[in-house]
Coordinates of C-alpha atoms in Angstrom, one line a residue:
M381 CA 91.1 100.7 82.3
R382 CA 92.0 104.3 82.6
L383 CA 89.0 106.6 82.3
T384 CA 89.3 109.3 79.7
R385 CA 87.4 112.6 79.7
R386 CA 85.1 111.1 77.0
D387 CA 84.4 108.1 79.3
L388 CA 83.6 110.3 82.2
L389 CA 81.3 112.6 80.3
L390 CA 79.5 109.6 78.7
Q391 CA 79.0 107.9 82.0
S392 CA 77.8 111.2 83.5
T393 CA 75.3 111.7 80.7
V394 CA 73.9 108.2 81.1
A395 CA 73.6 108.6 84.9
A396 CA 71.9 112.0 84.4
A397 CA 69.5 110.8 81.9
A398 CA 68.6 107.8 84.1
A399 CA 68.0 110.1 87.0
G400 CA 65.7 112.2 84.9
L401 CA 68.1 115.0 84.0
P402 CA 68.1 116.4 80.4
A403 CA 71.2 115.4 78.5
E404 CA 71.9 118.9 77.3
V405 CA 72.5 120.0 80.8
M406 CA 75.8 118.0 80.7
A407 CA 77.3 120.5 78.2
A408 CA 77.2 123.5 80.5
D409 CA 80.9 124.2 80.0
G410 CA 83.0 121.6 78.3
S411 CA 86.3 123.2 79.2
A412 CA 85.5 123.4 82.9
D413 CA 84.2 119.8 82.8
A414 CA 87.4 118.7 81.0
Q415 CA 89.6 120.3 83.7
A416 CA 87.6 118.8 86.5
S417 CA 87.6 115.4 84.9
K418 CA 91.3 115.4 84.4
I419 CA 91.9 116.3 88.0
L420 CA 89.5 113.6 89.2
D421 CA 91.1 111.0 87.0
A422 CA 94.6 111.8 88.5
I423 CA 93.1 111.7 92.1
T424 CA 91.5 108.3 91.3
E425 CA 94.8 106.8 90.3
Q426 CA 96.5 108.2 93.4
M427 CA 93.8 106.7 95.6
L428 CA 94.3 103.3 94.1
R429 CA 98.1 103.6 94.7
D430 CA 97.4 104.5 98.3
S431 CA 95.0 101.6 98.7
P432 CA 95.9 98.9 96.3
E433 CA 93.4 96.5 97.9
S434 CA 90.6 98.6 96.4
A435 CA 91.9 97.8 92.9
T436 CA 91.8 94.1 93.8
G437 CA 88.4 94.2 95.3
L438 CA 87.0 95.9 92.2
G439 CA 88.9 93.5 89.9
I440 CA 90.9 96.3 88.2
D441 CA 94.4 95.3 89.3
K442 CA 95.3 94.4 85.7
G443 CA 96.7 96.1 82.6
A444 CA 98.3 99.4 83.4
R445 CA 97.4 98.8 87.1
A446 CA 98.7 95.2 87.3
G447 CA 101.5 96.3 89.6
L448 CA 98.9 97.1 92.3
K449 CA 98.2 93.4 92.7
A450 CA 101.5 92.9 94.5
K451 CA 101.1 95.8 96.9
L452 CA 99.3 96.6 100.1
T453 CA 98.4 99.8 102.0
D454 CA 101.3 101.3 104.0
N455 CA 100.0 101.2 107.6
S456 CA 103.0 102.9 109.1
A457 CA 102.9 106.4 110.5
A458 CA 104.9 107.6 107.5
G459 CA 102.3 106.0 105.2
K460 CA 99.5 107.7 106.9
R461 CA 101.3 111.1 106.7
Q462 CA 101.8 110.5 103.0
L463 CA 98.1 109.7 102.5
A464 CA 97.1 112.9 104.3
D465 CA 99.5 114.8 102.0
H466 CA 97.9 113.3 99.0
L467 CA 94.5 114.4 100.2
R468 CA 95.7 117.9 100.7
A469 CA 97.2 118.0 97.3
G470 CA 93.9 116.8 95.8
L471 CA 91.9 119.4 97.6
A472 CA 94.3 122.1 96.5
Q473 CA 93.5 121.2 92.9
L474 CA 89.7 120.9 93.4
K475 CA 89.0 124.0 95.5
P476 CA 89.7 126.5 92.7
L477 CA 87.3 124.9 90.3
P478 CA 84.4 127.1 89.4
L479 CA 81.5 124.9 90.6
D480 CA 78.8 126.9 88.8
A481 CA 80.6 126.4 85.5
L482 CA 80.4 122.6 85.8
S483 CA 77.7 120.4 84.5
P484 CA 75.5 119.0 87.3
T485 CA 76.9 115.5 87.4
I486 CA 80.6 116.6 87.2
R487 CA 79.9 119.2 89.9
T488 CA 78.4 116.4 92.1
N489 CA 81.6 114.3 91.5
V490 CA 83.7 117.2 92.6
E491 CA 81.6 118.0 95.7
V492 CA 81.6 114.3 96.7
V493 CA 85.4 114.1 96.6
R494 CA 86.0 117.4 98.3
T495 CA 83.7 116.4 101.2
A496 CA 85.3 113.0 101.6
F497 CA 88.8 114.5 101.6
E498 CA 87.9 117.4 104.0
L499 CA 86.3 115.0 106.5
A500 CA 89.3 112.6 106.3
L501 CA 91.7 115.5 106.9
E502 CA 89.8 116.6 110.0
G503 CA 90.3 113.0 111.2
F504 CA 94.0 113.1 110.4
A505 CA 94.3 116.2 112.6
F506 CA 94.0 113.9 115.6
P507 CA 97.4 112.3 116.4
Y508 CA 95.9 108.8 116.9
G509 CA 93.6 106.3 115.3
D510 CA 92.6 105.1 111.9
V511 CA 90.9 107.2 109.3
A512 CA 88.7 106.0 106.4
V513 CA 88.7 108.2 103.3
G514 CA 85.1 108.1 102.1
G515 CA 84.6 104.9 104.1
Y516 CA 82.9 103.8 107.3
R517 CA 85.6 102.4 109.5
N518 CA 87.0 105.4 111.5
S519 CA 88.5 104.3 114.8
P520 CA 90.6 105.9 117.5
Y521 CA 92.4 102.6 117.8
V522 CA 95.0 101.4 115.3
V523 CA 94.4 97.7 116.1
I524 CA 91.4 96.3 117.9
Q525 CA 88.8 93.5 117.6
N526 CA 87.5 94.8 114.3
V527 CA 90.4 97.0 113.0
G528 CA 93.7 95.9 111.7
A529 CA 95.7 94.1 109.0
F530 CA 95.5 90.9 111.0
L531 CA 91.8 90.8 109.9
D532 CA 91.8 92.6 106.6
T533 CA 94.8 91.1 104.7
P534 CA 94.2 87.4 105.2
K535 CA 90.6 87.9 104.1
L536 CA 91.8 89.9 101.0
L537 CA 94.3 87.2 100.0
D538 CA 91.8 84.4 100.4
N539 CA 88.7 85.9 98.9
D540 CA 89.6 88.8 96.6
H541 CA 93.2 88.1 95.3
L542 CA 92.5 85.9 92.3
V543 CA 95.2 83.4 91.4
E544 CA 94.8 82.4 87.8
T545 CA 98.5 82.6 86.6
S546 CA 102.0 82.3 88.0
A547 CA 102.2 86.1 88.0
D548 CA 99.1 86.2 90.3
A549 CA 100.8 83.7 92.6
E550 CA 104.0 85.7 92.7
A551 CA 102.0 88.8 93.5
Y552 CA 100.3 86.9 96.4
L553 CA 103.8 86.1 97.8
L554 CA 104.8 89.8 97.6
R555 CA 101.7 90.7 99.4
L556 CA 102.3 88.1 102.0
N557 CA 105.7 89.6 102.6
A558 CA 104.2 93.1 102.7
Y559 CA 101.6 91.9 105.3
A560 CA 104.4 91.5 107.8
G561 CA 105.4 95.1 107.1
Q562 CA 101.8 96.2 107.6
L563 CA 101.7 94.6 111.0
D564 CA 104.9 96.2 112.1
G565 CA 103.7 99.6 110.8
E566 CA 100.6 99.3 113.0
T567 CA 102.7 98.1 116.0
E568 CA 104.8 101.3 115.6
R569 CA 101.7 103.4 115.7
L570 CA 100.4 101.4 118.7
K571 CA 103.5 102.3 120.6
A572 CA 102.9 106.0 119.8
A573 CA 99.3 105.7 120.9
R574 CA 100.3 104.1 124.2
G575 CA 102.7 107.0 124.8
Q576 CA 99.7 109.4 124.4
G577 CA 97.5 107.4 126.7
V578 CA 95.3 106.2 123.9
I579 CA 94.4 102.8 125.3
A580 CA 91.4 100.8 124.2
P581 CA 89.0 99.4 126.8
D582 CA 90.1 96.2 128.5
F583 CA 87.1 94.2 127.1
L584 CA 88.1 95.2 123.5
L585 CA 91.7 94.3 124.0
D586 CA 90.7 90.9 125.4
K587 CA 88.8 90.2 122.3
A588 CA 91.6 91.4 120.0
L589 CA 94.2 89.3 121.8
K590 CA 92.0 86.2 121.6
Q591 CA 91.6 86.7 117.8
L592 CA 95.3 87.2 117.4
A593 CA 95.9 84.0 119.3
V594 CA 93.7 82.2 116.7
A595 CA 95.7 83.8 113.9
Q596 CA 98.9 82.4 115.5
E597 CA 97.6 78.9 116.1
G598 CA 99.3 75.9 114.7
R599 CA 102.3 75.6 112.3
P600 CA 102.7 78.4 109.8
E601 CA 102.5 75.9 106.9
D602 CA 99.0 75.1 108.0
W603 CA 97.7 78.7 108.2
G604 CA 95.0 79.7 105.9
L605 CA 97.4 82.2 104.4
V606 CA 99.4 79.3 103.1
T607 CA 96.8 76.7 102.4
S608 CA 94.7 79.2 100.4
L609 CA 97.6 79.7 97.9
A610 CA 98.6 76.0 98.0
K611 CA 95.1 74.9 96.8
R612 CA 95.1 77.4 94.0
T613 CA 98.6 76.7 92.7
A614 CA 98.5 72.9 93.1
Q615 CA 98.9 72.5 89.3
M616 CA 101.5 75.2 89.0
K617 CA 105.3 75.0 89.1
G618 CA 107.1 77.4 91.5
G619 CA 106.9 75.9 94.9
Y620 CA 104.4 78.5 96.0
A621 CA 103.1 76.6 99.1
A622 CA 106.6 76.1 100.5
R623 CA 107.6 79.8 99.8
A624 CA 104.4 81.0 101.4
A625 CA 105.1 78.9 104.5
A626 CA 108.6 80.3 104.7
I627 CA 107.4 83.9 104.6
S628 CA 104.7 83.1 107.2
R629 CA 107.2 81.4 109.5
N630 CA 110.1 83.9 109.1
R631 CA 108.3 87.2 108.5
V632 CA 104.6 87.1 109.4
A633 CA 104.8 85.0 112.6
P634 CA 107.4 87.3 114.3
A635 CA 105.4 90.4 113.2
L636 CA 102.3 89.0 114.8
A637 CA 104.2 88.2 118.0
R638 CA 105.5 91.8 118.1
Q639 CA 102.0 93.2 117.7
V640 CA 100.7 90.9 120.4
A641 CA 103.5 91.9 122.8
E642 CA 102.6 95.6 122.3
L643 CA 98.9 95.0 122.8
R644 CA 99.7 93.2 126.0
L645 CA 101.4 96.4 127.2
H646 CA 98.2 98.2 126.4
R647 CA 96.2 95.6 128.2
A648 CA 98.3 96.2 131.4
Q649 CA 97.2 99.9 131.4
A650 CA 93.6 99.4 130.2
D651 CA 90.4 100.0 132.2
S652 CA 86.8 99.4 131.3
R653 CA 85.8 103.0 130.3
A654 CA 84.0 102.5 127.1
G655 CA 83.6 105.9 125.4
V656 CA 86.1 108.0 123.5
W657 CA 85.4 110.9 125.9
K658 CA 88.3 109.5 128.0
L659 CA 90.8 110.1 125.2
P660 CA 92.9 113.3 124.6
R661 CA 90.4 115.7 122.9
G662 CA 87.9 113.0 123.2
E663 CA 84.7 115.1 122.9
E664 CA 86.2 116.9 119.9
Y665 CA 87.1 113.5 118.4
Y666 CA 83.5 112.2 118.8
A667 CA 82.0 115.3 117.3
W668 CA 84.2 114.6 114.2
A669 CA 83.4 110.9 114.2
L670 CA 79.7 111.7 114.3
R671 CA 80.0 114.1 111.4
A672 CA 82.0 111.5 109.4
G673 CA 79.5 108.8 110.2
T674 CA 76.4 110.8 109.3
T675 CA 77.7 113.5 106.9
T676 CA 75.5 115.9 108.9
R677 CA 76.0 118.5 111.6
L678 CA 73.6 116.9 114.1
S679 CA 74.8 117.1 117.7
P680 CA 75.0 114.1 120.0
D681 CA 72.0 115.3 121.9
E682 CA 70.0 115.6 118.7
V683 CA 71.0 112.1 117.5
H684 CA 70.2 110.6 120.9
Q685 CA 66.7 112.1 120.9
M686 CA 66.1 111.1 117.3
G687 CA 66.7 107.5 118.4
L688 CA 64.4 107.6 121.3
D689 CA 61.6 109.2 119.3
Q690 CA 61.9 106.8 116.3
L691 CA 62.1 103.7 118.6
A692 CA 58.8 104.7 120.3
D693 CA 57.1 105.1 116.9
L694 CA 58.4 101.7 115.7
Q695 CA 57.3 99.9 118.9
R696 CA 53.8 101.3 118.5
Q697 CA 53.7 99.5 115.2
M698 CA 55.1 96.3 116.6
D699 CA 52.6 96.0 119.5
P700 CA 49.5 94.9 117.5
I701 CA 51.6 92.2 115.6
L702 CA 52.9 90.8 118.9
R703 CA 49.3 90.8 120.3
G704 CA 48.2 88.8 117.2
L705 CA 50.9 86.2 118.0
G706 CA 49.6 85.9 121.5
Y707 CA 52.4 88.0 123.2
T708 CA 50.3 90.5 125.2
Q709 CA 52.1 91.0 128.5
G710 CA 55.0 93.3 129.2
T711 CA 56.9 95.9 127.2
V712 CA 57.5 95.4 123.5
G713 CA 61.2 94.7 124.3
A714 CA 60.2 92.0 126.9
R715 CA 57.8 90.4 124.5
M716 CA 60.5 90.4 121.7
T717 CA 62.9 88.8 124.1
A718 CA 60.4 86.0 124.8
L719 CA 59.7 85.6 121.0
G720 CA 63.4 85.3 120.3
K721 CA 63.5 82.2 122.5
D722 CA 60.4 80.6 121.0
P723 CA 61.6 77.2 119.6
R724 CA 59.4 77.8 116.5
F725 CA 61.8 80.6 115.5
T726 CA 65.2 79.2 116.5
F727 CA 67.9 77.1 114.7
P728 CA 69.9 74.2 116.1
N729 CA 73.2 75.7 117.4
D730 CA 75.3 73.4 115.3
D731 CA 76.5 73.1 111.7
Q732 CA 73.1 71.9 110.6
G733 CA 71.6 75.0 112.0
R734 CA 74.2 77.2 110.3
A735 CA 73.5 75.5 106.9
Q736 CA 69.7 76.2 107.4
I737 CA 70.4 79.9 108.0
I738 CA 72.5 80.2 104.9
K739 CA 69.9 78.4 102.8
L740 CA 67.1 80.6 104.1
L741 CA 69.1 83.7 103.1
E742 CA 69.9 82.4 99.7
D743 CA 66.2 81.6 99.1
R744 CA 65.0 85.1 100.1
I745 CA 67.6 86.7 97.9
A746 CA 66.4 84.7 94.9
Q747 CA 62.8 85.7 95.7
I748 CA 63.4 89.4 96.1
R749 CA 65.5 89.5 92.9
S750 CA 62.3 88.8 90.8
E751 CA 60.6 91.8 92.4
M752 CA 63.2 94.4 91.4
P753 CA 61.5 95.5 88.1
K754 CA 58.7 96.9 90.3
A755 CA 61.1 99.1 92.2
F756 CA 63.6 100.3 89.5
H757 CA 63.5 101.2 85.8
T758 CA 67.3 100.6 85.6
L759 CA 68.3 97.1 86.8
V760 CA 71.6 95.6 87.6
R761 CA 72.7 91.9 87.8
G762 CA 72.5 91.4 91.5
N763 CA 75.6 89.2 91.6
V764 CA 75.5 88.1 95.3
E765 CA 76.5 85.1 97.4
V766 CA 76.2 84.3 101.1
K767 CA 79.3 83.4 103.0
R768 CA 80.2 82.7 106.7
L769 CA 82.8 85.0 108.2
P770 CA 86.2 83.5 108.8
L771 CA 86.4 81.9 112.3
A772 CA 89.2 84.2 113.4
E773 CA 87.0 87.3 112.6
E774 CA 83.8 86.1 114.2
P775 CA 84.5 86.9 117.9
G776 CA 84.9 90.6 117.2
A777 CA 82.7 91.1 114.1
P778 CA 79.2 92.4 113.9
G779 CA 76.3 90.0 113.1
A780 CA 76.5 90.5 109.3
F781 CA 77.7 92.9 106.6
G782 CA 77.8 93.1 102.9
G783 CA 79.2 95.0 99.9
A784 CA 79.6 95.0 96.2
G785 CA 82.0 92.7 94.4
S786 CA 84.3 93.3 91.4
I787 CA 83.3 95.3 88.4
D788 CA 84.0 92.4 86.1
G789 CA 81.7 90.1 88.1
K790 CA 84.4 87.6 88.9
I791 CA 84.2 88.4 92.6
P792 CA 80.5 88.6 93.6
S793 CA 78.9 90.8 96.2
R794 CA 78.9 89.0 99.5
L795 CA 76.6 88.8 102.5
W796 CA 79.0 87.9 105.2
I797 CA 77.2 86.4 108.2
N798 CA 78.6 85.8 111.7
L799 CA 77.6 82.3 112.8
R800 CA 79.7 82.0 115.9
T801 CA 76.3 81.0 117.5
T802 CA 72.9 80.5 115.8
E803 CA 71.4 82.3 118.8
L804 CA 72.1 85.5 117.0
W805 CA 69.5 84.7 114.3
P806 CA 65.8 84.0 115.0
R807 CA 64.1 82.9 111.8
Y808 CA 62.0 86.0 111.5
A809 CA 65.1 88.3 111.4
L810 CA 66.7 86.7 108.4
P811 CA 64.6 87.8 105.4
D812 CA 65.1 91.5 106.4
L813 CA 68.8 90.8 106.7
A814 CA 68.9 89.5 103.1
Y815 CA 67.3 92.6 101.8
H816 CA 69.6 94.9 103.8
E817 CA 72.9 93.2 102.9
A818 CA 72.2 91.8 99.4
I819 CA 69.2 92.8 97.3
P820 CA 68.1 95.6 97.1
G821 CA 70.6 96.6 99.8
H822 CA 74.4 96.8 99.7
G823 CA 75.1 94.3 97.0
W824 CA 72.5 95.7 94.7
Q825 CA 73.3 99.4 95.3
G826 CA 77.0 98.8 94.9
E827 CA 76.6 97.5 91.4
Y828 CA 75.1 100.9 90.3
T829 CA 78.4 102.6 91.3
F830 CA 80.0 100.6 88.5
K831 CA 78.1 102.9 86.1
L832 CA 79.8 106.0 87.6
P833 CA 83.3 107.3 87.3
L834 CA 85.7 105.1 89.2
I835 CA 86.3 107.6 91.9
R836 CA 82.6 107.4 92.9
T837 CA 82.9 103.7 93.3
L838 CA 85.9 104.1 95.7
L839 CA 84.1 106.6 97.9
A840 CA 81.2 105.0 99.8
F841 CA 79.8 107.3 102.4
N842 CA 78.5 105.6 105.6
A843 CA 75.2 107.5 105.9
Y844 CA 74.4 107.0 102.3
S845 CA 75.4 103.3 102.1
E846 CA 73.7 102.3 105.4
G847 CA 70.8 104.7 104.9
W848 CA 70.2 103.1 101.5
A849 CA 70.3 99.6 103.1
L850 CA 67.6 100.5 105.6
Y851 CA 65.6 102.1 102.7
A852 CA 66.1 98.8 100.8
E853 CA 64.4 97.0 103.8
Q854 CA 61.6 99.5 103.5
L855 CA 61.3 98.9 99.7
A856 CA 60.9 95.1 100.4
D857 CA 58.1 95.9 102.8
E858 CA 56.5 98.3 100.3
L859 CA 56.7 95.6 97.6
G860 CA 54.6 93.3 99.8
V861 CA 57.0 90.6 100.9
Y862 CA 55.5 90.5 104.4
R863 CA 51.9 90.6 103.3
E864 CA 51.3 87.0 104.3
N865 CA 54.1 86.8 107.0
P866 CA 53.4 89.3 109.8
I867 CA 56.0 87.6 112.0
E868 CA 58.6 88.5 109.4
R869 CA 57.4 92.1 109.2
L870 CA 57.9 92.1 113.0
G871 CA 61.5 91.2 112.3
Y872 CA 61.7 94.1 109.9
L873 CA 60.3 96.6 112.4
Q874 CA 62.7 95.2 115.1
S875 CA 65.5 95.7 112.6
L876 CA 64.6 99.4 112.3
G877 CA 64.2 99.6 116.0
F878 CA 67.6 98.1 116.4
R879 CA 69.1 100.9 114.3
A880 CA 67.2 103.5 116.3
C881 CA 68.7 102.0 119.4
R882 CA 72.1 102.5 117.9
L883 CA 71.6 106.2 117.9
V884 CA 70.8 106.1 121.6
V885 CA 73.6 103.7 122.6
D886 CA 76.4 105.2 120.4
T887 CA 75.8 108.7 121.8
G888 CA 75.2 107.3 125.2
L889 CA 78.6 105.6 125.3
H890 CA 80.6 108.5 123.8
A891 CA 78.8 111.6 124.8
K892 CA 76.8 110.7 127.9
R893 CA 79.5 108.4 129.5
W894 CA 77.5 105.2 129.6
T895 CA 79.3 102.1 130.7
R896 CA 79.4 99.0 128.5
S897 CA 77.1 97.0 130.8
Q898 CA 74.7 100.0 130.9
A899 CA 74.6 100.1 127.1
I900 CA 74.1 96.3 126.8
D901 CA 71.4 96.2 129.4
W902 CA 69.5 99.1 127.9
F903 CA 69.8 97.8 124.3
A904 CA 68.8 94.2 125.1
T905 CA 65.9 95.2 127.3
T906 CA 64.5 97.9 125.2
N907 CA 64.7 96.3 121.8
G908 CA 64.3 92.6 122.8
S909 CA 67.5 91.6 121.2
S910 CA 69.7 88.8 122.7
V911 CA 72.5 89.8 125.0
A912 CA 74.9 87.9 122.8
E913 CA 73.9 90.0 119.8
V914 CA 74.0 93.4 121.5
S915 CA 77.2 92.7 123.3
G916 CA 79.1 92.4 120.0
E917 CA 77.2 95.5 118.8
V918 CA 78.1 97.6 121.7
D919 CA 81.8 96.6 121.4
R920 CA 81.6 97.6 117.8
Y921 CA 80.3 101.1 118.7
C922 CA 83.2 101.4 121.2
S923 CA 85.8 100.9 118.5
W924 CA 83.9 102.6 115.6
P925 CA 82.4 105.7 117.2
G926 CA 79.7 107.4 115.1
Q927 CA 79.5 104.7 112.5
A928 CA 76.4 103.1 113.9
C929 CA 74.5 106.5 113.7
G930 CA 74.8 106.6 109.9
Y931 CA 72.1 104.0 109.4
K932 CA 69.0 105.7 110.8
V933 CA 70.2 109.2 110.2
G934 CA 70.8 108.3 106.5
H935 CA 67.5 106.5 106.3
S936 CA 65.6 109.4 107.8
Y937 CA 67.2 111.9 105.4
I938 CA 66.4 109.7 102.4
N939 CA 62.7 109.5 103.4
R940 CA 62.6 113.2 104.1
M941 CA 63.9 113.7 100.5
R942 CA 61.3 111.3 99.1
D943 CA 58.5 113.0 101.0
K944 CA 59.6 116.4 99.6
A945 CA 59.8 115.0 96.1
K946 CA 56.3 113.5 96.4
A947 CA 54.8 116.7 97.8
T948 CA 56.4 118.7 95.0
L949 CA 55.6 116.4 92.1
G950 CA 52.2 115.1 93.2
D951 CA 50.9 112.8 90.4
R952 CA 54.1 113.1 88.5
F953 CA 56.1 111.3 91.3
D954 CA 57.5 108.1 89.9
F955 CA 58.4 105.5 92.6
R956 CA 60.8 103.7 90.3
G957 CA 62.3 106.9 88.9
F958 CA 63.0 108.2 92.4
N959 CA 64.8 105.0 93.4
D960 CA 66.8 105.2 90.2
A961 CA 67.8 108.8 91.0
L962 CA 69.1 107.6 94.4
V963 CA 71.2 104.7 93.1
L964 CA 72.4 106.3 89.8
G965 CA 73.3 109.5 91.6
G966 CA 75.7 107.4 93.6
P967 CA 77.1 107.4 97.1
A968 CA 77.2 111.0 98.5
P969 CA 77.1 113.0 101.7
M970 CA 73.6 113.8 102.7
T971 CA 74.0 117.5 101.7
V972 CA 75.2 116.5 98.2
L973 CA 72.4 113.8 97.8
D974 CA 69.9 116.5 98.5
G975 CA 71.1 118.3 95.4
I976 CA 70.9 115.2 93.3
V977 CA 67.2 114.7 94.4
D978 CA 66.5 118.4 93.8
R979 CA 67.7 118.0 90.2
Y980 CA 65.6 114.9 89.7
V981 CA 62.5 116.8 91.0
A982 CA 63.3 119.9 88.8
A983 CA 63.5 117.6 85.7
H984 CA 60.1 116.1 86.3
R985 CA 58.2 119.2 87.5
A986 CA 55.3 120.2 85.3

């Protein structure tokens, strides 16, 4: 569906009203709003053409956009240059708009897009790496253990690309063919990176090569890329399984082999230096990555100290709970390490244990769903499911992640959990994970973006999204879910401590030149997390610099805004109304979110 000006204004009025803004404020200047909405509408459609996978993930690759279902993002150097050109063109249209003449919500939409495009263009100014536009996955490396088409496209085709008709199946085949082109486009950029001395650390390359070996295993006709389509077209004519096998054998397999060969050349030149400081303009690159990851101007030193200070405060809260459980000796980190090995809180490291983990998560999601009317006036469906990560992705993936599904609900939000070993997950850590990734975290918050203009759904700022997910954990605690389960509240506090550690470790690696082993040892010892868990985490920070800092920085800023609202409004402060303002205002940089909260406060001030 193509959004008209009337649709945009109607949606904006609804969002403003829900956030406590008077409806008449939306009529500040109809002509200025109309002009801005027209520009934003055109930019939205260009973003979808640049990233057709977004349309599929949202379930809007139909009607006038049906052609997007057969396409994939152009991962070549030329494709990236074209994307940057589109961002510049969009900014050139948005910058002359008179912001003061726009209604508050339309102005917010403009400011959000401008900030996203400006940050992305700063990233494109570096002649290497991968840049997310309004997303979280900025990386100096084109392909690595958690970056690349070899991870993204198979998952898209299996989980998001619906096959209900023969046209859908034909689109799948076209995408499968385009997947080979994506791989070759990345390989071309890898060669250029090698020429510039942009080589990932050896331990990351070893992981990526292992994952690519899994992707190449067996006969192409037995690959998931083929069997996924075969299962869904078993009752259709068209020979789709055989055609998919032929494309996989003749196009995809050689492209994978070429990418592996190039990565092996990288591996021959690699060393173990973990931080981006080693790269050309490395310190400058990290400063940008930190800005993009936090949408603030905090320096690495400020972020590092924030992590140390917040961790100390959280561990002061953890100490009496540990003492109550009989863990009285040693540092909080040492006691949490011991607790994590306590057989009362572990799962069998087999498929039975994995099934128990998934069941526990599903149960907690169902329980917290019933509590949501206490935290929000405006409710969403909470369309969520728990899924194990694909096996090929598990070695290089974080412990878990989540996000919203499709607008039409056919594809649910998913809590993706890494179950390569159950040792990652003590029982007391799982409830909090459900609240972070599903409800009222990523899955829940993502559904509110469906109430906004489409472009706001496409732009999900890291500090907002991850700051909200930590705030969602806090909401669960404030709703009393741990009242009778202090051990689970300990898991919640350790989760916050985990994110505080991220501030220290990410800046340690990239600004203070920590080694990988130094980062792992400090993280595991200080927070009491398992070495298996933090090893994957540290590797993630090496390939996604700055991203891990968005969590606690965003959470801290949201709480700072709430404290300010409570101080200003006093008895007029409405817990549910404030939470509505955050989710209905939508994903935004911290500076723009501050304006959304200020308008909420102004609307409710006596």
